[in-house]
Amino acid sequence: MIAFFLIFLPLLTGLLTFFIKEEKLIKGFAFMSVLATLAVSVLGLTLFKAEENLQFTAQWMQPLGSSFSLKLDGMGQLLCLLTAISYPLVFLGSWNSTYKKPNNFFALMLLAQAGLMGVFLAMDALLFYFFWELALIPMYFLCSQWGGERRIQVTFKFFICTFVGSVLMLIGILYLQSKTPDHSFSLRAFYNLELTTKTQSWLFWLFFLAFAIKMPVFPFHTWQPDTYEQAPTATTMILSGVMVKMGLLGLLRWLLPVLPIASYVWGDVVMSLSIIGIIYASLIAIRQDDIKRLVAYSSIAHIGLMCAAIFAENKSGMQGVLLQMFNHGINIIGLWIIVEIIERRFGTRKISELGGLAQKAPAMAIFFVIIALANIALPLTNAFAGEFLMFNGLLNAKSNYYLWFTVFAGLGIILAAVYTLNMIRKVFYGEVNTITAAATDLKLNEKLALGIIVVLIFWIGVYPQAILDVTDNFSQTLTDRVDISHLFRKK
Amino acid sequence: MNALIISAILGVVMMFSSILLKQKNAVRSVAVSGIILLLLANILEMSGTVFFKVNTRGMIVFDQFALLFNSIIFLATLLYLLLSAKDMEKVGVNYAEYFALIFFILCGITLVSSFKSLLILFLGIEIISIPLYILTGSDKRNLKSNEASLKYFLLGSFSTGLMLMGIALYYGARGTFSTVIDPLITVTANPLLISGMSLLLFSMAFKVSAAPFHFWTPDVYDGAPTVFTSFMATIIKAAVFIGFIRLFDDAFEQVQSTWRIWIAVMTAVTLFIGNITAVFQQSVKRMLAYSSIAQAGFMLLSLYSMNTEAKEGLLIYAAAYCFATIGIFAVLAKMNDYTFDGFNGLSKREPLIAATLTILLLSLAGIPLTAGFLAKFYMLKATIATPNSLWLVIFAVLMAAVSVYYYFRVIQAIYFKEESTSSPTIEFSPFFKGAMLILAGLVILLGLFPDILVNWLYF
C-alpha cells in the first residue's frame, strides 16, 4: 500500500489544488501534501518495510498484457525518498516567490510529483511508459507558463527532444513484449528474455536514446542548459534534482538487466560519451557568466560521471551511483535555492555584476560555500562518499580502457573545483558594488531549507552507510544480473 | 439491420420536418432524438434484438464488429450534433435538409460497415458520397464552397469510376460479387484479380485521402463549411476505413503478399506528406485537414498488419480520432479567426474550453492517458507483430513526434500567448461546455480502460 499512496496522494491533492482560490491556502495545502508524502515515504523505509507493504498490484489493461504493478525495491525506496524530501525543500526554499495563478502552478507541481513517483515504482513496462510521459506533461506546462522570456521555444525543444526519445523507447518495449512467451509487459518477463547479441544491440540504442536525452548525456544535452535557465527556479530544482534521475533509473532498471550483452558490448562507447561530456561541460561551465547556466553545465558533468560508473558494471560503481543520485539531488536543490534568492534580491544572475555578498549576507555565504564544496566532493561531505565509490567502480571496470576513463573523469573533478571556487570568489568575495550594496541576509524559511540540506550533506558525508544499506541488496542483484561472464565460460 | 432501416426512415422524416416544423430548435431536437433512437436500436441489435428481419441473401452481414463500429459512429454523430448542430444555422437556409443528408450518409455507412458483396460496398460508398457533395457546396454564396464541391464531385466521380471498373474486373476473375471466400478454395493471383484489386485499392485510398490520392483533401476540407468539414474528416473517413479493411480482409486475404508492400509504401508516404505539410500551415483548419491525412496514415497500419489487434485497434482509433477531431472542429467553427493566433489567450477567457481542447489535442498527438495514445499503441503493436516491418514502425513514431509540433502550436496559443485586444469575444453556451466536457471525459476514459470498448466485440 505504501507504493500506492506515494502516487495517489500527490495525484489527488494535485487535482484538488486546481480548485483552491486563495494563495496562502494553496501554498499551505500543497506543503501539507508534500509533508504527508514524505511521511509515507519514511514509513516505507522504517515501520512498514515488510515486502507485502511495499508492493501493489491491480488489474489494468489485462488483454494487452499489462498490469498496474508497483514495487519499492532499494532503488525505488531511495529515489522516492529523494522525491519526497525534495518537494518540501523546494516549496520551503521558494516560499517567498509569487506566481500568477498559483493554484495551477502548485497543482502541476504535485501532478509532476505523482508522475515521478510512478516512474520510480512501476514494475510494468507499459505503466512505466505511461508515467514517463505523464511526468513530462506538467513540466511542459510549468516551464512554458511561468518561465523566462524565451520559455516557449526552449520548453518546446525540450519537450520534442524527450518525446522523440520516449517514442523510440516505446518501440523497444513493444518489441520486447512481443518476444516474451506470455506477451506480458512485466519487468520479470523482460528479465527472463534471452535475445541474440544483434537484437540486443539495436534495442539497446532505442532505449539508450530515451534515457540519454533525459539525463542528459553528451551529445544529447543541448536542450538542458536553456531549459534550466528559462524554467521557473522551483521547477528547475525538480527538473535537475529529481527528473534527471529518471534517465539513470531507466538505465539501471530497464536497460542493463534486460539487455546485458549489449550493455557490455556498447559500454565503452557510452562511457566515452559520458567522459567527453564531463570534460566538455566542465570547460563550458568555466566560461559561463550566468549562475544558472553554470550550475546547469556542472549538472551535465555530474550526470556524465554517474552514467560512466553505471557502465563499469560492478557493485562498488552501482552503490556509488545510487548514493550519488541522492546526493546530487540534495546538493543541486541547495544550489538552486541560493541562486533563486540571489536572482530575486538583485534581479540579476550575472556573476560579473555581483560581488562582496559575504560581507552583506554572511549566513548565505556560509551555506553556499558548504553546498558548493559538497558539489565538488570534498571529504566529509556526502558527494565524497558517492564519488569515491564511483571512481573505485571505474578502476575495476571490465573495459580495456578503464584507466583512461578514470583519469579523464578525475580531470573533471579538478575542473569542477575550478569553476565552483571561481564563482564563489566572484559572487561572495571581492568588492561590494551598487547592486549588492543593499543586500539582506536569509529569511527564516530559507535558513530552514538550507539548514536541512546542510545537515543531510554532513550526515551522509559522515555516515553514508545509512543510504548504502537501503540499496545494498538491489545493487547486488543488479550486478549479478548484468554479469555475463557465464556466457563466455560456456564457449 | 435496425440501424440501416431506421436511418433511412429518419432521413425521410427530416426532409419533411422542414415543412412541418417552423422552429429551428424543433428541427434540431427531432434530429438529436433521431440519432439517439438510432444508437439505442443499434445497441439493442448488439444484444440480439432485431426489429426487422430481411433476407439479404448473404450480401449484408451485421456481425459484432460492424455493429460495434456503427455504435461508435452513431455516438460520434450524436456528440457532433450536440456540439455543432446550432452552427449549421449559419451555413444556409435549408436547415432541415442538412440533417436529412446526414441521416442518409449514416444509412450508407451501415452498408459500408457490413457488406459481403461488392455491389453493396458500391451502393454504400455512393450513398455516402452524393449527400457529401451537396453538403460541401451548401454554402451557396461562398465561392470557395462551390469550388470545393465541384472539385470533390469531379474527382469523387472519377474514383467511383475506378471502383466500378475494379468491381467488374473482380467479377471477371471470380465469377461473383461476393467477398466471402470459401477457405478451401485457393485464390490465385491472376492478372485480372490483381488489376481489379489495384483499382479498388486506388479508389478506396482516394476516399480515405491516403497519399498519393490525397490532393483533393486540403482544398475540399478548407472550402467546405467548417461544421461539415468536421463531419467529413471524422465520421466519413472512419467509415470508409472500415469498408477498406473489410474489403481487403475478406476478398483479398489470400493475395496479401501482393498488396502488403503497396500498403506499406502508401502508409509511409501518407504519414510523411500529412505530417510534414501540416507543420507549415498557418490556418488551423488546413492544419486539421493535413492532420487528418496524417492520422489516416496511422490507420493504414491496421490494414497493413491485418491481425486481431489491428482490427480492435482500428475501432479504438476510429473512436479516439472522431471524438477528438469533432471537438476541435466544433470550437474552431465558433472562432472568428482560423489562424493559430485566433486561439491566443483562450485559456484566460474560457478556462474550461481551453482545458478540454487541450485534452483533445493531446489525444491527437498521442500522449498517454488519452485514447489517442492507446489507438496509436494498438497500431504499433499490431505492426510490430508483422515480420520485417520495424522500419515502418520507426518511421511512424518519428512522424508521430513531428505531429506533436503542430498540435502543440495550438496549445501554446491557448495557454502561453496573449490575446489581441481587438478580437470580439466568442460566446460558448453552458450546453456546449457540457458537451465538450463529455468528449474530454470519453477520451480519457477510453485512454485508461480500452477494455470497455473492445470487450463488446467478444460477447
CSV table of C-alpha atoms in Angstrom, one decimal, chain B residues 45-435:
chain,number,residue,atom,x,y,z
B,45,GLU,CA,-29.2,-5.3,-32.0
B,46,MET,CA,-25.8,-6.0,-30.5
B,47,SER,CA,-27.6,-7.8,-27.7
B,48,GLY,CA,-29.7,-9.7,-30.1
B,49,THR,CA,-32.9,-7.7,-30.5
B,50,VAL,CA,-33.5,-7.3,-34.2
B,51,PHE,CA,-36.6,-5.4,-35.2
B,52,PHE,CA,-36.6,-6.1,-38.9
B,53,LYS,CA,-35.8,-9.5,-40.4
B,54,VAL,CA,-34.8,-9.1,-44.0
B,55,ASN,CA,-33.3,-11.8,-46.2
B,56,THR,CA,-30.3,-10.2,-47.8
B,57,ARG,CA,-29.1,-13.4,-49.4
B,58,GLY,CA,-25.8,-13.0,-47.6
B,59,MET,CA,-25.0,-9.7,-49.2
B,60,ILE,CA,-25.1,-7.9,-45.9
B,61,VAL,CA,-24.0,-9.4,-42.6
B,62,PHE,CA,-24.3,-7.5,-39.4
B,63,ASP,CA,-21.6,-9.1,-37.3
B,64,GLN,CA,-20.4,-7.8,-33.9
B,65,PHE,CA,-17.5,-5.9,-35.5
B,66,ALA,CA,-19.9,-4.0,-37.8
B,67,LEU,CA,-22.4,-3.3,-35.1
B,68,LEU,CA,-19.8,-2.1,-32.6
B,69,PHE,CA,-18.4,0.2,-35.3
B,70,ASN,CA,-21.9,1.5,-36.1
B,71,SER,CA,-22.4,2.3,-32.4
B,72,ILE,CA,-19.2,4.2,-32.3
B,73,ILE,CA,-20.2,6.2,-35.4
B,74,PHE,CA,-23.7,6.9,-34.1
B,75,LEU,CA,-22.2,8.0,-30.7
B,76,ALA,CA,-19.8,10.3,-32.5
B,77,THR,CA,-22.6,11.7,-34.7
B,78,LEU,CA,-24.6,12.3,-31.6
B,79,LEU,CA,-21.8,14.3,-30.0
B,80,TYR,CA,-21.2,16.0,-33.3
B,81,LEU,CA,-24.8,17.1,-33.5
B,82,LEU,CA,-24.8,18.3,-29.8
B,83,LEU,CA,-21.8,20.4,-30.4
B,84,SER,CA,-22.3,21.7,-34.0
B,85,ALA,CA,-26.0,21.5,-34.9
B,86,LYS,CA,-26.5,25.1,-33.9
B,87,ASP,CA,-23.7,26.3,-36.0
B,88,MET,CA,-25.3,24.7,-39.1
B,89,GLU,CA,-27.8,27.5,-39.0
B,90,LYS,CA,-25.1,29.9,-40.2
B,91,VAL,CA,-24.4,27.8,-43.3
B,92,GLY,CA,-27.6,28.4,-45.3
B,93,VAL,CA,-31.4,28.4,-45.2
B,94,ASN,CA,-32.1,24.7,-45.8
B,95,TYR,CA,-31.6,23.8,-42.2
B,96,ALA,CA,-33.6,20.5,-42.0
B,97,GLU,CA,-32.2,19.2,-45.3
B,98,TYR,CA,-28.7,19.1,-43.8
B,99,PHE,CA,-29.9,16.7,-41.1
B,100,ALA,CA,-31.7,14.6,-43.8
B,101,LEU,CA,-28.5,14.3,-45.7
B,102,ILE,CA,-26.6,13.3,-42.6
B,103,PHE,CA,-29.0,10.6,-41.9
B,104,PHE,CA,-28.8,9.3,-45.5
B,105,ILE,CA,-25.0,9.3,-45.0
B,106,LEU,CA,-25.4,7.2,-41.9
B,107,CYS,CA,-27.5,4.8,-43.9
B,108,GLY,CA,-24.6,4.5,-46.4
B,109,ILE,CA,-22.2,3.9,-43.5
B,110,THR,CA,-24.2,1.0,-42.2
B,111,LEU,CA,-23.9,-0.6,-45.6
B,112,VAL,CA,-20.2,0.0,-45.9
B,113,SER,CA,-19.5,-1.4,-42.5
B,114,SER,CA,-21.4,-4.7,-43.1
B,115,PHE,CA,-21.2,-5.5,-46.8
B,116,LYS,CA,-20.4,-9.0,-48.0
B,117,SER,CA,-20.9,-8.2,-51.7
B,118,LEU,CA,-19.0,-5.6,-53.7
B,119,LEU,CA,-22.3,-4.2,-55.0
B,120,ILE,CA,-23.4,-3.3,-51.5
B,121,LEU,CA,-20.0,-1.7,-51.0
B,122,PHE,CA,-20.5,0.4,-54.1
B,123,LEU,CA,-24.0,1.4,-53.0
B,124,GLY,CA,-22.8,2.3,-49.6
B,125,ILE,CA,-19.9,4.4,-50.9
B,126,GLU,CA,-22.2,6.2,-53.3
B,127,ILE,CA,-24.9,6.9,-50.7
B,128,ILE,CA,-22.2,8.4,-48.5
B,129,SER,CA,-20.6,10.4,-51.3
B,130,ILE,CA,-23.6,12.1,-53.1
B,131,PRO,CA,-25.0,13.8,-50.0
B,132,LEU,CA,-21.5,14.8,-49.1
B,133,TYR,CA,-21.0,16.6,-52.4
B,134,ILE,CA,-24.2,18.6,-51.6
B,135,LEU,CA,-23.0,19.4,-48.0
B,136,THR,CA,-19.7,20.6,-49.3
B,137,GLY,CA,-21.3,23.1,-51.5
B,138,SER,CA,-24.1,24.0,-49.1
B,139,ASP,CA,-22.7,27.5,-48.5
B,140,LYS,CA,-24.1,28.5,-51.9
B,141,ARG,CA,-23.0,32.2,-51.9
B,142,ASN,CA,-19.4,31.3,-51.0
B,143,LEU,CA,-17.2,30.8,-54.0
B,144,LYS,CA,-14.7,28.6,-52.1
B,145,SER,CA,-17.5,26.3,-51.0
B,146,ASN,CA,-18.7,26.0,-54.6
B,147,GLU,CA,-15.2,25.3,-55.8
B,148,ALA,CA,-14.7,22.7,-53.2
B,149,SER,CA,-17.9,21.0,-54.1
B,150,LEU,CA,-17.2,20.9,-57.8
B,151,LYS,CA,-13.6,19.6,-57.2
B,152,TYR,CA,-14.8,17.0,-54.8
B,153,PHE,CA,-17.6,15.9,-57.2
B,154,LEU,CA,-15.3,15.6,-60.2
B,155,LEU,CA,-12.6,13.7,-58.5
B,156,GLY,CA,-15.1,11.7,-56.5
B,157,SER,CA,-16.9,10.6,-59.6
B,158,PHE,CA,-13.6,9.7,-61.2
B,159,SER,CA,-12.7,7.5,-58.3
B,160,THR,CA,-16.2,5.9,-58.3
B,161,GLY,CA,-15.5,5.1,-62.0
B,162,LEU,CA,-12.3,3.4,-60.9
B,163,MET,CA,-14.1,1.4,-58.3
B,164,LEU,CA,-16.8,0.2,-60.7
B,165,MET,CA,-14.1,-0.9,-63.1
B,166,GLY,CA,-12.3,-2.7,-60.3
B,167,ILE,CA,-15.6,-4.5,-59.3
B,168,ALA,CA,-16.1,-5.5,-62.9
B,169,LEU,CA,-12.6,-7.0,-63.1
B,170,TYR,CA,-13.1,-8.8,-59.8
B,171,TYR,CA,-16.3,-10.3,-61.2
B,172,GLY,CA,-14.4,-11.3,-64.2
B,173,ALA,CA,-11.8,-13.1,-62.2
B,174,ARG,CA,-14.1,-14.7,-59.6
B,175,GLY,CA,-17.5,-15.0,-61.3
B,176,THR,CA,-19.2,-13.5,-58.3
B,177,PHE,CA,-19.6,-10.2,-56.5
B,178,SER,CA,-19.4,-11.8,-53.1
B,179,THR,CA,-16.4,-11.1,-50.9
B,180,VAL,CA,-16.9,-14.3,-49.0
B,181,ILE,CA,-14.4,-16.9,-50.0
B,182,ASP,CA,-14.5,-20.5,-49.1
B,183,PRO,CA,-11.3,-21.2,-47.1
B,184,LEU,CA,-10.9,-24.4,-49.1
B,185,ILE,CA,-10.5,-22.6,-52.4
B,186,THR,CA,-7.1,-21.1,-53.1
B,187,VAL,CA,-7.4,-17.8,-55.0
B,188,THR,CA,-4.5,-17.5,-57.4
B,189,ALA,CA,-3.1,-14.1,-58.1
B,190,ASN,CA,-4.1,-13.9,-61.7
B,191,PRO,CA,-3.7,-10.5,-63.6
B,192,LEU,CA,-7.4,-9.9,-63.7
B,193,LEU,CA,-7.9,-10.2,-60.0
B,194,ILE,CA,-4.7,-8.1,-59.3
B,195,SER,CA,-5.7,-5.3,-61.6
B,196,GLY,CA,-9.2,-5.3,-60.1
B,197,MET,CA,-7.8,-5.2,-56.7
B,198,SER,CA,-5.5,-2.4,-57.5
B,199,LEU,CA,-8.3,-0.3,-58.9
B,200,LEU,CA,-10.3,-0.9,-55.8
B,201,LEU,CA,-7.3,0.0,-53.7
B,202,PHE,CA,-6.9,3.3,-55.6
B,203,SER,CA,-10.5,4.3,-55.2
B,204,MET,CA,-10.6,3.4,-51.5
B,205,ALA,CA,-7.4,5.2,-51.0
B,206,PHE,CA,-8.9,8.2,-52.6
B,207,LYS,CA,-11.9,8.1,-50.2
B,208,VAL,CA,-9.7,7.9,-47.1
B,209,SER,CA,-7.3,10.5,-48.6
B,210,ALA,CA,-4.2,8.4,-48.5
B,211,ALA,CA,-1.3,9.7,-50.4
B,212,PRO,CA,-0.8,9.9,-53.4
B,213,PHE,CA,-4.6,10.2,-53.8
B,214,HIS,CA,-4.9,13.0,-51.2
B,215,PHE,CA,-4.7,16.1,-53.3
B,216,TRP,CA,-8.4,16.9,-53.0
B,217,THR,CA,-8.4,16.8,-49.3
B,218,PRO,CA,-7.0,20.2,-48.2
B,219,ASP,CA,-8.9,22.2,-50.7
B,220,VAL,CA,-12.2,20.5,-50.1
B,221,TYR,CA,-11.8,20.5,-46.3
B,222,ASP,CA,-10.8,24.1,-46.4
B,223,GLY,CA,-13.6,25.2,-48.7
B,224,ALA,CA,-16.5,23.3,-47.1
B,225,PRO,CA,-18.4,24.9,-44.3
B,226,THR,CA,-16.4,24.1,-41.1
B,227,VAL,CA,-19.3,22.2,-39.5
B,228,PHE,CA,-19.4,19.8,-42.4
B,229,THR,CA,-15.7,19.6,-42.7
B,230,SER,CA,-15.8,18.2,-39.2
B,231,PHE,CA,-18.3,15.5,-40.3
B,232,MET,CA,-16.3,14.6,-43.4
B,233,ALA,CA,-12.9,14.5,-41.7
B,234,THR,CA,-14.0,12.2,-38.9
B,235,ILE,CA,-17.1,10.1,-39.3
B,236,ILE,CA,-16.9,9.6,-43.1
B,237,LYS,CA,-13.2,8.9,-43.0
B,238,ALA,CA,-13.6,6.3,-40.3
B,239,ALA,CA,-16.5,4.7,-42.1
B,240,VAL,CA,-14.6,4.3,-45.3
B,241,PHE,CA,-11.7,2.8,-43.4
B,242,ILE,CA,-13.9,0.1,-42.0
B,243,GLY,CA,-15.1,-0.6,-45.6
B,244,PHE,CA,-11.5,-0.7,-46.7
B,245,ILE,CA,-10.3,-3.1,-44.0
B,246,ARG,CA,-13.4,-5.4,-44.6
B,247,LEU,CA,-12.8,-5.5,-48.3
B,248,PHE,CA,-9.1,-6.4,-48.1
B,249,ASP,CA,-9.7,-8.8,-45.1
B,250,ASP,CA,-12.4,-10.7,-46.9
B,251,ALA,CA,-11.9,-10.6,-50.6
B,252,PHE,CA,-8.2,-10.2,-50.9
B,253,GLU,CA,-6.9,-12.0,-47.9
B,254,GLN,CA,-5.2,-14.8,-49.9
B,255,VAL,CA,-3.3,-12.4,-52.1
B,256,GLN,CA,-2.0,-10.4,-49.1
B,257,SER,CA,1.6,-10.8,-50.2
B,258,THR,CA,0.9,-8.8,-53.3
B,259,TRP,CA,-0.8,-5.8,-51.7
B,260,ARG,CA,1.0,-5.6,-48.4
B,261,ILE,CA,4.1,-3.9,-49.8
B,262,TRP,CA,1.8,-1.4,-51.7
B,263,ILE,CA,0.1,-0.5,-48.5
B,264,ALA,CA,3.4,-0.2,-46.6
B,265,VAL,CA,4.6,2.3,-49.2
B,266,MET,CA,1.3,4.1,-49.2
B,267,THR,CA,1.4,4.3,-45.4
B,268,ALA,CA,4.9,5.7,-45.3
B,269,VAL,CA,4.1,8.3,-48.0
B,270,THR,CA,0.8,9.3,-46.3
B,271,LEU,CA,2.4,9.8,-42.9
B,272,PHE,CA,5.3,11.8,-44.4
B,273,ILE,CA,3.2,14.1,-46.6
B,274,GLY,CA,0.5,14.6,-44.0
B,275,ASN,CA,2.7,15.4,-41.1
B,276,ILE,CA,5.4,17.4,-42.9
B,277,THR,CA,2.9,19.6,-44.8
B,278,ALA,CA,0.8,20.2,-41.6
B,279,VAL,CA,3.8,21.7,-40.0
B,280,PHE,CA,3.9,24.6,-42.5
B,281,GLN,CA,0.2,25.5,-42.3
B,282,GLN,CA,-0.9,28.9,-40.9
B,283,SER,CA,-4.6,28.1,-40.8
B,284,VAL,CA,-5.8,25.7,-38.1
B,285,LYS,CA,-8.5,24.4,-40.5
B,286,ARG,CA,-5.9,23.5,-43.1
B,287,MET,CA,-3.7,22.1,-40.4
B,288,LEU,CA,-6.5,19.8,-39.4
B,289,ALA,CA,-7.0,18.8,-43.0
B,290,TYR,CA,-3.4,17.7,-43.2
B,291,SER,CA,-3.6,16.1,-39.8
B,292,SER,CA,-6.5,14.0,-41.0
B,293,ILE,CA,-4.2,12.8,-43.8
B,294,ALA,CA,-1.5,12.0,-41.2
B,295,GLN,CA,-4.0,10.2,-39.0
B,296,ALA,CA,-5.2,8.2,-42.0
B,297,GLY,CA,-1.6,7.1,-42.4
B,298,PHE,CA,-1.6,5.7,-38.9
B,299,MET,CA,-4.9,4.0,-39.6
B,300,LEU,CA,-3.5,2.4,-42.7
B,301,LEU,CA,-1.1,0.5,-40.4
B,302,SER,CA,-4.1,-1.6,-39.4
B,303,LEU,CA,-4.7,-2.5,-43.0
B,304,TYR,CA,-1.0,-3.3,-43.4
B,305,SER,CA,-0.8,-5.7,-40.4
B,306,MET,CA,-4.4,-7.0,-40.6
B,307,ASN,CA,-4.4,-9.1,-37.4
B,308,THR,CA,-6.8,-9.2,-34.4
B,309,GLU,CA,-5.0,-6.4,-32.7
B,310,ALA,CA,-5.2,-4.3,-35.8
B,311,LYS,CA,-8.9,-4.7,-36.1
B,312,GLU,CA,-9.5,-3.9,-32.4
B,313,GLY,CA,-7.1,-1.1,-32.7
B,314,LEU,CA,-9.0,0.4,-35.7
B,315,LEU,CA,-12.1,0.6,-33.6
B,316,ILE,CA,-10.3,2.4,-30.9
B,317,TYR,CA,-8.6,4.6,-33.4
B,318,ALA,CA,-11.8,5.5,-35.1
B,319,ALA,CA,-13.4,6.4,-31.7
B,320,ALA,CA,-10.4,8.3,-30.5
B,321,TYR,CA,-9.8,10.2,-33.7
B,322,CYS,CA,-13.5,11.1,-34.2
B,323,PHE,CA,-14.1,12.3,-30.7
B,324,ALA,CA,-11.0,14.5,-30.6
B,325,THR,CA,-11.4,16.0,-34.0
B,326,ILE,CA,-15.1,16.7,-33.7
B,327,GLY,CA,-14.4,18.6,-30.5
B,328,ILE,CA,-11.6,20.7,-32.1
B,329,PHE,CA,-13.7,21.5,-35.2
B,330,ALA,CA,-16.6,22.5,-33.0
B,331,VAL,CA,-14.6,25.1,-31.2
B,332,LEU,CA,-12.9,26.1,-34.5
B,333,ALA,CA,-16.3,26.7,-36.1
B,334,LYS,CA,-17.1,29.3,-33.4
B,335,MET,CA,-13.8,31.2,-34.0
B,336,ASN,CA,-13.6,34.4,-36.0
B,337,ASP,CA,-10.1,33.8,-37.0
B,338,TYR,CA,-8.9,30.4,-38.2
B,339,THR,CA,-5.2,31.1,-37.9
B,340,PHE,CA,-3.2,29.8,-34.9
B,341,ASP,CA,-3.3,33.4,-33.5
B,342,GLY,CA,-7.0,33.1,-33.3
B,343,PHE,CA,-6.6,30.8,-30.3
B,344,ASN,CA,-4.4,33.3,-28.4
B,345,GLY,CA,-5.3,33.7,-24.8
B,346,LEU,CA,-8.3,31.4,-25.0
B,347,SER,CA,-7.4,30.0,-21.5
B,348,LYS,CA,-8.0,33.4,-19.9
B,349,ARG,CA,-11.4,33.8,-21.4
B,350,GLU,CA,-12.7,30.3,-21.3
B,351,PRO,CA,-10.6,28.1,-19.0
B,352,LEU,CA,-12.9,25.1,-19.3
B,353,ILE,CA,-13.0,25.1,-23.1
B,354,ALA,CA,-9.2,25.6,-23.1
B,355,ALA,CA,-8.7,22.6,-20.8
B,356,THR,CA,-11.0,20.3,-22.8
B,357,LEU,CA,-9.5,21.4,-26.1
B,358,THR,CA,-6.0,20.7,-24.7
B,359,ILE,CA,-7.0,17.2,-23.7
B,360,LEU,CA,-8.4,16.5,-27.2
B,361,LEU,CA,-5.2,17.9,-28.8
B,362,LEU,CA,-3.0,15.8,-26.5
B,363,SER,CA,-5.1,12.8,-27.6
B,364,LEU,CA,-4.5,13.6,-31.3
B,365,ALA,CA,-0.8,13.9,-30.6
B,366,GLY,CA,-0.8,10.5,-28.9
B,367,ILE,CA,0.1,11.4,-25.3
B,368,PRO,CA,-0.6,8.7,-22.7
B,369,LEU,CA,-3.7,8.8,-20.6
B,370,THR,CA,-5.7,9.7,-23.7
B,371,ALA,CA,-7.5,7.5,-26.2
B,372,GLY,CA,-5.2,8.7,-28.9
B,373,PHE,CA,-2.2,7.1,-27.3
B,374,LEU,CA,-3.8,3.7,-27.0
B,375,ALA,CA,-5.1,4.0,-30.6
B,376,LYS,CA,-1.5,4.6,-31.8
B,377,PHE,CA,-0.2,2.0,-29.4
B,378,TYR,CA,-2.5,-0.7,-30.8
B,379,MET,CA,-1.5,0.2,-34.3
B,380,LEU,CA,2.2,0.0,-33.4
B,381,LYS,CA,1.7,-3.3,-31.5
B,382,ALA,CA,-0.1,-4.8,-34.5
B,383,THR,CA,2.6,-3.7,-36.9
B,384,ILE,CA,5.5,-4.9,-34.8
B,385,ALA,CA,4.0,-8.4,-34.7
B,386,THR,CA,4.2,-8.4,-38.5
B,387,PRO,CA,7.6,-9.7,-39.7
B,388,ASN,CA,10.0,-7.3,-41.3
B,389,SER,CA,8.2,-4.2,-40.5
B,390,LEU,CA,10.4,-2.5,-38.0
B,391,TRP,CA,11.3,0.2,-40.4
B,392,LEU,CA,7.7,1.2,-40.8
B,393,VAL,CA,7.2,1.3,-37.0
B,394,ILE,CA,10.2,3.5,-36.5
B,395,PHE,CA,9.1,5.8,-39.3
B,396,ALA,CA,5.6,6.0,-37.9
B,397,VAL,CA,6.7,7.0,-34.4
B,398,LEU,CA,9.1,9.6,-35.8
B,399,MET,CA,6.2,11.1,-37.8
B,400,ALA,CA,4.1,11.0,-34.6
B,401,ALA,CA,6.8,13.1,-33.0
B,402,VAL,CA,6.6,15.6,-35.8
B,403,SER,CA,2.8,15.8,-35.3
B,404,VAL,CA,3.4,17.0,-31.7
B,405,TYR,CA,4.8,20.1,-33.3
B,406,TYR,CA,1.6,21.3,-34.9
B,407,TYR,CA,-0.8,20.1,-32.3
B,408,PHE,CA,1.2,21.8,-29.6
B,409,ARG,CA,1.3,25.1,-31.5
B,410,VAL,CA,-2.4,25.3,-30.8
B,411,ILE,CA,-1.8,24.5,-27.1
B,412,GLN,CA,0.9,27.2,-27.0
B,413,ALA,CA,-1.5,29.7,-28.5
B,414,ILE,CA,-4.2,28.8,-26.0
B,415,TYR,CA,-2.1,29.0,-22.9
B,416,PHE,CA,1.1,30.9,-23.4
B,417,LYS,CA,0.2,33.7,-25.8
B,418,GLU,CA,-1.5,37.0,-25.0
B,419,GLU,CA,-4.7,37.7,-26.9
B,420,SER,CA,-5.0,40.7,-29.1
B,421,THR,CA,-7.4,43.2,-27.6
B,422,SER,CA,-9.3,43.9,-30.7
B,423,SER,CA,-10.9,40.5,-31.2
B,424,PRO,CA,-14.6,40.3,-30.4
B,425,THR,CA,-15.4,37.7,-27.6
B,426,ILE,CA,-16.9,34.4,-28.5
B,427,GLU,CA,-19.8,33.0,-26.5
B,428,PHE,CA,-19.9,29.4,-25.5
B,429,SER,CA,-23.2,28.2,-24.1
B,430,PRO,CA,-23.2,26.1,-21.0
B,431,PHE,CA,-24.6,23.3,-23.1
B,432,PHE,CA,-21.7,23.4,-25.4
B,433,LYS,CA,-19.3,23.4,-22.5
B,434,GLY,CA,-21.0,20.3,-21.1
B,435,ALA,CA,-20.7,18.5,-24.4
